[in-house]
Amino acid sequence: MNPALDNAVYLNGEFMPLIDARIPVLDRGFIFGDGVYEVVPVYSRQPFRLDEHLRRLDNSLAAIRLQNPHSHAEWRALLEQLIARQDCEDQYIYLHITRGAAKRDHAFPIGVAPTIFMMSSPLITPPQSLLESGIAAITAEDNRWLRCDIKATSLLSNVLLRQLAIDAGASETILLRDGNMIEGSASSVFVVHRDTVLAPPKNHLMLPGITYDVVLELAARNGIRHEIREIPEHEMRSAQELWLLSSTREVLAITTLDGKPVGNGKPGALFKRMYGLYQDYKKTVMRRPHAEAAAS
Ligand code: PDD
């Protein structure tokens, strides 16, 4: 990507090329990681599950005691303008709000405007080869804070944990806390055990994933057995299948865990079924322009 040609950026009320987007060094996002974010996939120029992403943004902002600068209708209108500026039909929007720029002091500044940043990038969904091979994951003890339900920009633990996977030649690190599987460093993780999809319960220790909800809805609608409950480490290690879920990676099979095959080491039958259901569901949203808008 040539940043000079990339026009799909919004900063504090203006659209501009990425190269012109500048923030003051005293921005609290830069100094403290004092902000929250969202990543919204866009298929055929339609934002996917935007209402759900905006509701999660509301929750993240409320949790850090920062007022939402826009209504959902305003966000939707801004996103539409941003999407129109990007060449690709399939995109992902990165949306980021910080507590603004102020003299460095941990306490909240008074009367400071938040910084609002958004950019759209081409969305490259996992290629066929990866769908067929699946991906490798490793495990690590979850050393993040106790408010992982907030989609906070302070992601140092997530960054360090993800790098462990890269260093080991894998692509995701699955996090364990108190003997239970929680999620990936930047993804949700489901386990298939005895033909039942197991999802860890949403609580303050994990991000409430939007893809998590979509996949459980699809399971419910299509008669696939599923359960939401704590998943002890041994169940993850003896899983029939493991799935990685995220807005940008959709649903992927994890076929190796800590160097050992998951099940028979190939993407499983339930994964293949769910992948197909997910693609079909995406198409229904894409073919009905503004279907989600109409529903909101
Ligand atoms: N990450 N858990 C964590 C810690 C995540 O960072 C993500 C997504 C998810 C999946 O959430 P969703 O299905 O809503 O994308 C779970 C995004 C994609 C990111 O940080 O880039």
Coordinates of C-alpha atoms and ligand atoms in Angstrom, one line a residue:
M1 CA 0.0 0.0 0.0
N2 CA 1.2 3.4 -0.8
P3 CA 0.2 5.5 2.2
A4 CA 0.2 8.7 0.1
L5 CA -2.6 7.2 -2.0
D6 CA -4.6 5.9 0.9
N7 CA -7.5 8.3 1.4
A8 CA -9.6 6.2 3.7
V9 CA -8.7 7.8 7.0
Y10 CA -10.8 9.9 9.4
L11 CA -9.3 12.0 12.2
N12 CA -11.2 14.3 14.4
G13 CA -13.9 15.4 12.0
E14 CA -11.9 15.3 8.7
F15 CA -11.3 12.7 6.0
M16 CA -7.7 12.7 4.8
P17 CA -4.9 10.6 3.3
L18 CA -3.2 8.4 5.9
I19 CA 0.1 10.3 5.5
D20 CA -1.6 13.5 6.6
A21 CA -3.1 12.0 9.8
R22 CA -1.2 13.4 12.8
I23 CA -1.8 13.4 16.5
P24 CA 0.0 15.3 19.2
V25 CA 2.6 13.3 21.2
L26 CA 0.7 14.1 24.4
D27 CA -2.3 12.2 23.2
R28 CA -3.2 9.9 26.1
G29 CA -3.6 7.0 23.6
F30 CA 0.1 7.4 22.9
I31 CA 1.2 8.2 26.5
F32 CA -1.0 5.8 28.5
G33 CA -2.8 3.6 26.0
D34 CA -5.9 5.4 27.4
G35 CA -8.4 4.5 24.7
V36 CA -10.7 1.9 23.2
Y37 CA -11.1 0.5 19.7
E38 CA -13.2 -1.6 17.4
V39 CA -12.5 -3.6 14.2
V40 CA -15.5 -3.9 11.9
P41 CA -15.4 -6.1 8.8
V42 CA -17.1 -4.7 5.7
Y43 CA -18.3 -7.1 3.0
S44 CA -19.4 -5.7 -0.4
R45 CA -19.3 -2.2 1.2
Q46 CA -21.8 -3.3 3.9
P47 CA -20.5 -3.2 7.5
F48 CA -21.0 -6.6 9.1
R49 CA -22.9 -6.6 12.5
L50 CA -22.3 -2.8 12.9
D51 CA -25.0 -2.4 15.6
E52 CA -23.3 -5.1 17.7
H53 CA -19.8 -3.5 17.2
L54 CA -21.3 -0.1 18.2
R55 CA -22.9 -1.6 21.3
R56 CA -19.6 -3.1 22.3
L57 CA -18.0 0.3 21.7
D58 CA -20.6 1.8 24.1
N59 CA -19.7 -0.8 26.7
S60 CA -15.9 -0.2 26.3
L61 CA -16.4 3.6 26.5
A62 CA -18.6 3.3 29.6
A63 CA -16.1 1.1 31.3
I64 CA -13.3 3.6 30.8
R65 CA -15.7 6.5 31.7
L66 CA -15.4 8.3 28.4
Q67 CA -18.5 9.7 26.8
N68 CA -19.3 8.4 23.3
P69 CA -18.7 11.4 21.0
H70 CA -21.3 10.1 18.5
S71 CA -24.7 8.5 18.3
H72 CA -25.0 5.2 16.4
A73 CA -26.6 7.0 13.5
E74 CA -23.6 9.4 13.4
W75 CA -21.1 6.5 13.5
R76 CA -23.0 4.7 10.7
A77 CA -22.9 7.8 8.5
L78 CA -19.2 8.3 9.2
L79 CA -18.5 4.7 8.4
E80 CA -20.4 5.0 5.1
Q81 CA -18.3 7.9 4.0
L82 CA -15.1 6.1 5.0
I83 CA -16.2 3.0 3.1
A84 CA -16.9 5.0 0.0
R85 CA -13.3 6.3 0.0
Q86 CA -11.7 2.9 0.0
D87 CA -11.2 1.2 -3.4
C88 CA -11.8 -2.4 -2.2
E89 CA -15.3 -3.9 -1.8
D90 CA -14.2 -5.9 1.3
Q91 CA -12.6 -3.8 4.0
Y92 CA -12.1 -3.6 7.7
I93 CA -12.6 -0.5 9.7
Y94 CA -10.3 0.2 12.6
L95 CA -12.0 2.7 14.9
H96 CA -10.1 4.2 17.8
I97 CA -11.1 6.7 20.5
T98 CA -8.7 8.1 23.1
R99 CA -9.1 10.5 26.0
G100 CA -7.4 13.2 24.0
A101 CA -4.2 15.2 24.4
A102 CA -3.3 16.8 27.7
K103 CA -0.4 17.5 30.0
R104 CA 0.9 14.1 31.2
D105 CA -1.0 13.2 34.4
H106 CA -2.6 9.9 35.1
A107 CA -5.9 11.5 36.3
F108 CA -8.5 12.3 33.7
P109 CA -8.0 15.8 32.1
I110 CA -10.9 18.2 32.3
G111 CA -12.5 19.7 29.3
V112 CA -10.4 17.8 26.7
A113 CA -11.9 16.6 23.5
P114 CA -11.4 12.9 22.7
T115 CA -9.3 11.9 19.7
I116 CA -11.3 10.0 17.1
F117 CA -9.4 8.0 14.5
M118 CA -10.7 5.6 11.9
M119 CA -9.1 3.9 8.9
S120 CA -10.3 1.5 6.3
S121 CA -8.0 -1.2 5.0
P122 CA -8.5 -4.0 2.4
L123 CA -9.9 -7.1 4.1
I124 CA -8.0 -10.2 3.0
T125 CA -9.9 -13.2 4.4
P126 CA -8.0 -16.4 5.0
P127 CA -6.9 -18.1 1.7
Q128 CA -8.1 -21.6 0.6
S129 CA -4.7 -23.1 1.5
L130 CA -5.1 -22.0 5.2
L131 CA -8.7 -23.2 5.3
E132 CA -7.5 -26.6 4.2
S133 CA -4.4 -26.8 6.4
G134 CA -5.7 -25.0 9.4
I135 CA -3.3 -23.1 11.6
A136 CA -0.9 -23.8 14.4
A137 CA -1.4 -22.4 17.9
I138 CA 0.6 -22.6 21.2
T139 CA -0.6 -22.0 24.7
A140 CA 0.5 -19.6 27.4
E141 CA -0.6 -18.4 30.8
D142 CA -2.9 -15.4 30.5
N143 CA -1.0 -12.5 32.2
R144 CA -3.4 -9.7 31.1
W145 CA -5.3 -7.5 33.4
L146 CA -8.7 -8.4 34.8
R147 CA -10.8 -6.3 32.4
C148 CA -10.3 -8.1 29.2
D149 CA -13.9 -7.4 28.4
I150 CA -12.9 -3.8 27.5
K151 CA -11.6 -3.5 24.0
A152 CA -8.8 -1.3 25.2
T153 CA -5.9 0.0 23.0
S154 CA -3.4 -0.9 25.8
L155 CA -2.5 -4.2 24.2
L156 CA 1.1 -4.8 25.4
S157 CA 0.3 -8.2 27.0
N158 CA -1.6 -9.3 23.9
V159 CA 1.3 -8.2 21.7
L160 CA 3.9 -10.1 23.8
L161 CA 1.7 -13.2 23.9
R162 CA 1.0 -13.1 20.2
Q163 CA 4.8 -12.8 19.6
L164 CA 5.4 -16.1 21.5
A165 CA 3.3 -17.8 18.8
I166 CA 5.2 -16.2 16.0
D167 CA 8.6 -17.1 17.6
A168 CA 7.4 -20.7 17.8
G169 CA 6.3 -20.7 14.1
A170 CA 2.6 -20.7 15.0
S171 CA 0.0 -18.0 14.4
E172 CA -2.0 -17.7 17.6
T173 CA -1.4 -18.1 21.4
I174 CA -4.3 -19.6 23.3
L175 CA -4.5 -18.2 26.8
L176 CA -5.1 -20.2 30.0
R177 CA -6.1 -18.8 33.4
D178 CA -6.8 -20.8 36.5
G179 CA -6.7 -24.0 34.5
N180 CA -9.3 -22.8 32.0
M181 CA -9.1 -21.9 28.3
I182 CA -10.0 -18.2 27.9
E183 CA -9.4 -17.0 24.3
G184 CA -6.6 -16.2 21.8
S185 CA -4.3 -13.2 22.0
A186 CA -6.5 -11.5 19.4
S187 CA -9.3 -14.0 18.8
S188 CA -12.0 -16.1 20.4
V189 CA -11.4 -19.9 20.6
F190 CA -14.1 -22.6 20.6
V191 CA -13.5 -26.3 21.4
V192 CA -15.4 -29.2 19.8
H193 CA -15.8 -32.1 22.2
R194 CA -18.0 -35.1 21.6
D195 CA -19.6 -33.3 18.6
T196 CA -20.6 -30.4 20.8
V197 CA -19.2 -26.9 20.3
L198 CA -18.0 -25.5 23.6
A199 CA -17.7 -21.7 24.1
P200 CA -16.1 -20.2 27.2
P201 CA -18.5 -18.0 29.1
K202 CA -18.4 -14.2 28.5
N203 CA -17.0 -12.4 31.6
H204 CA -14.5 -9.8 32.6
L205 CA -11.6 -12.1 31.6
M206 CA -12.4 -12.2 27.9
L207 CA -13.5 -10.0 25.0
P208 CA -17.1 -10.6 24.1
G209 CA -16.4 -11.4 20.4
I210 CA -18.9 -10.5 17.7
T211 CA -17.8 -13.5 15.7
Y212 CA -18.4 -15.6 18.9
D213 CA -22.0 -14.6 18.8
V214 CA -22.4 -15.1 15.0
V215 CA -21.0 -18.7 15.3
L216 CA -23.2 -19.6 18.3
E217 CA -26.3 -18.2 16.5
L218 CA -25.4 -20.2 13.4
A219 CA -24.9 -23.3 15.5
A220 CA -28.3 -22.8 17.2
R221 CA -30.1 -22.1 13.9
N222 CA -28.7 -25.2 12.3
G223 CA -29.1 -27.8 15.0
I224 CA -25.4 -28.0 16.0
R225 CA -25.0 -29.0 19.6
H226 CA -23.3 -26.2 21.6
E227 CA -22.7 -25.3 25.2
I228 CA -21.4 -22.2 27.0
R229 CA -19.3 -23.2 30.0
E230 CA -15.8 -23.1 31.5
I231 CA -13.4 -25.2 29.4
P232 CA -10.7 -26.9 31.5
E233 CA -7.3 -27.2 29.9
H234 CA -7.6 -31.0 29.5
E235 CA -10.7 -30.6 27.4
M236 CA -8.9 -28.2 25.1
R237 CA -6.0 -30.6 24.8
S238 CA -8.2 -33.6 24.0
A239 CA -10.4 -31.6 21.7
Q240 CA -11.9 -33.2 18.6
E241 CA -11.5 -29.8 16.9
L242 CA -10.4 -26.3 17.9
W243 CA -11.7 -23.2 16.1
L244 CA -10.3 -19.7 16.1
L245 CA -12.8 -16.8 15.5
S246 CA -12.3 -13.2 14.8
S247 CA -13.8 -10.4 12.6
T248 CA -10.8 -10.5 10.2
R249 CA -10.0 -14.2 10.3
E250 CA -13.6 -15.3 10.4
V251 CA -13.6 -19.0 11.4
L252 CA -10.4 -21.0 11.1
A253 CA -9.4 -24.5 12.2
I254 CA -6.5 -24.8 14.7
T255 CA -4.9 -28.1 13.6
T256 CA -1.8 -28.1 15.8
L257 CA -1.6 -27.2 19.5
D258 CA 1.8 -26.9 21.1
G259 CA 3.2 -28.9 18.2
K260 CA 0.7 -31.8 18.6
P261 CA -2.1 -32.5 16.2
V262 CA -5.6 -31.5 17.2
G263 CA -7.9 -34.5 16.5
N264 CA -6.5 -36.0 13.3
G265 CA -4.5 -32.9 12.5
K266 CA -6.9 -31.8 9.8
P267 CA -9.8 -29.3 9.8
G268 CA -12.7 -31.3 11.1
A269 CA -16.2 -32.0 9.8
L270 CA -17.9 -29.5 12.1
F271 CA -15.5 -26.8 11.2
K272 CA -16.2 -27.3 7.5
R273 CA -19.9 -27.2 8.1
M274 CA -19.6 -24.0 10.2
Y275 CA -17.3 -22.4 7.7
G276 CA -19.9 -23.0 5.0
L277 CA -22.7 -21.6 7.2
Y278 CA -20.6 -18.5 8.0
Q279 CA -20.0 -17.8 4.3
D280 CA -23.7 -18.3 3.4
Y281 CA -24.7 -16.0 6.2
K282 CA -22.2 -13.3 5.0
K283 CA -23.8 -13.6 1.6
T284 CA -27.3 -13.0 2.8
V285 CA -26.1 -9.8 4.6
M286 CA -24.1 -8.7 1.5
R287 CA -26.9 -9.3 -1.0
R288 CA -29.4 -7.3 1.0
P289 CA -28.1 -3.7 0.9
H290 CA -28.6 -1.9 4.2
A291 CA -30.4 -5.0 5.7
E292 CA -28.6 -4.4 9.0
A293 CA -29.5 -0.7 8.9
A294 CA -33.1 -1.6 8.3
A295 CA -33.1 -3.9 11.3
S296 CA -31.6 -1.3 13.7
Ligands
PDD1 N1 -9.4 -8.7 17.7 N2 -10.5 -11.6 21.7 C1 -9.6 -10.7 21.6 C2 -8.5 -10.5 22.6 C3 -9.5 -10.0 20.3 O1 -8.6 -9.0 20.2 C4 -10.5 -10.2 19.3 C5 -10.5 -9.5 18.0 C6 -11.4 -11.2 19.6 C7 -12.5 -11.5 18.6 O2 -13.5 -10.5 18.5 P1 -14.4 -10.2 17.2 O3 -15.0 -11.5 16.8 O4 -15.3 -9.2 17.7 O5 -13.4 -9.7 16.2 C8 -11.4 -11.9 20.8 C9 -9.4 -7.8 16.6 C10 -9.8 -8.4 15.3 C11 -8.1 -7.0 16.6 O6 -7.7 -6.7 17.7 O7 -7.6 -6.8 15.5

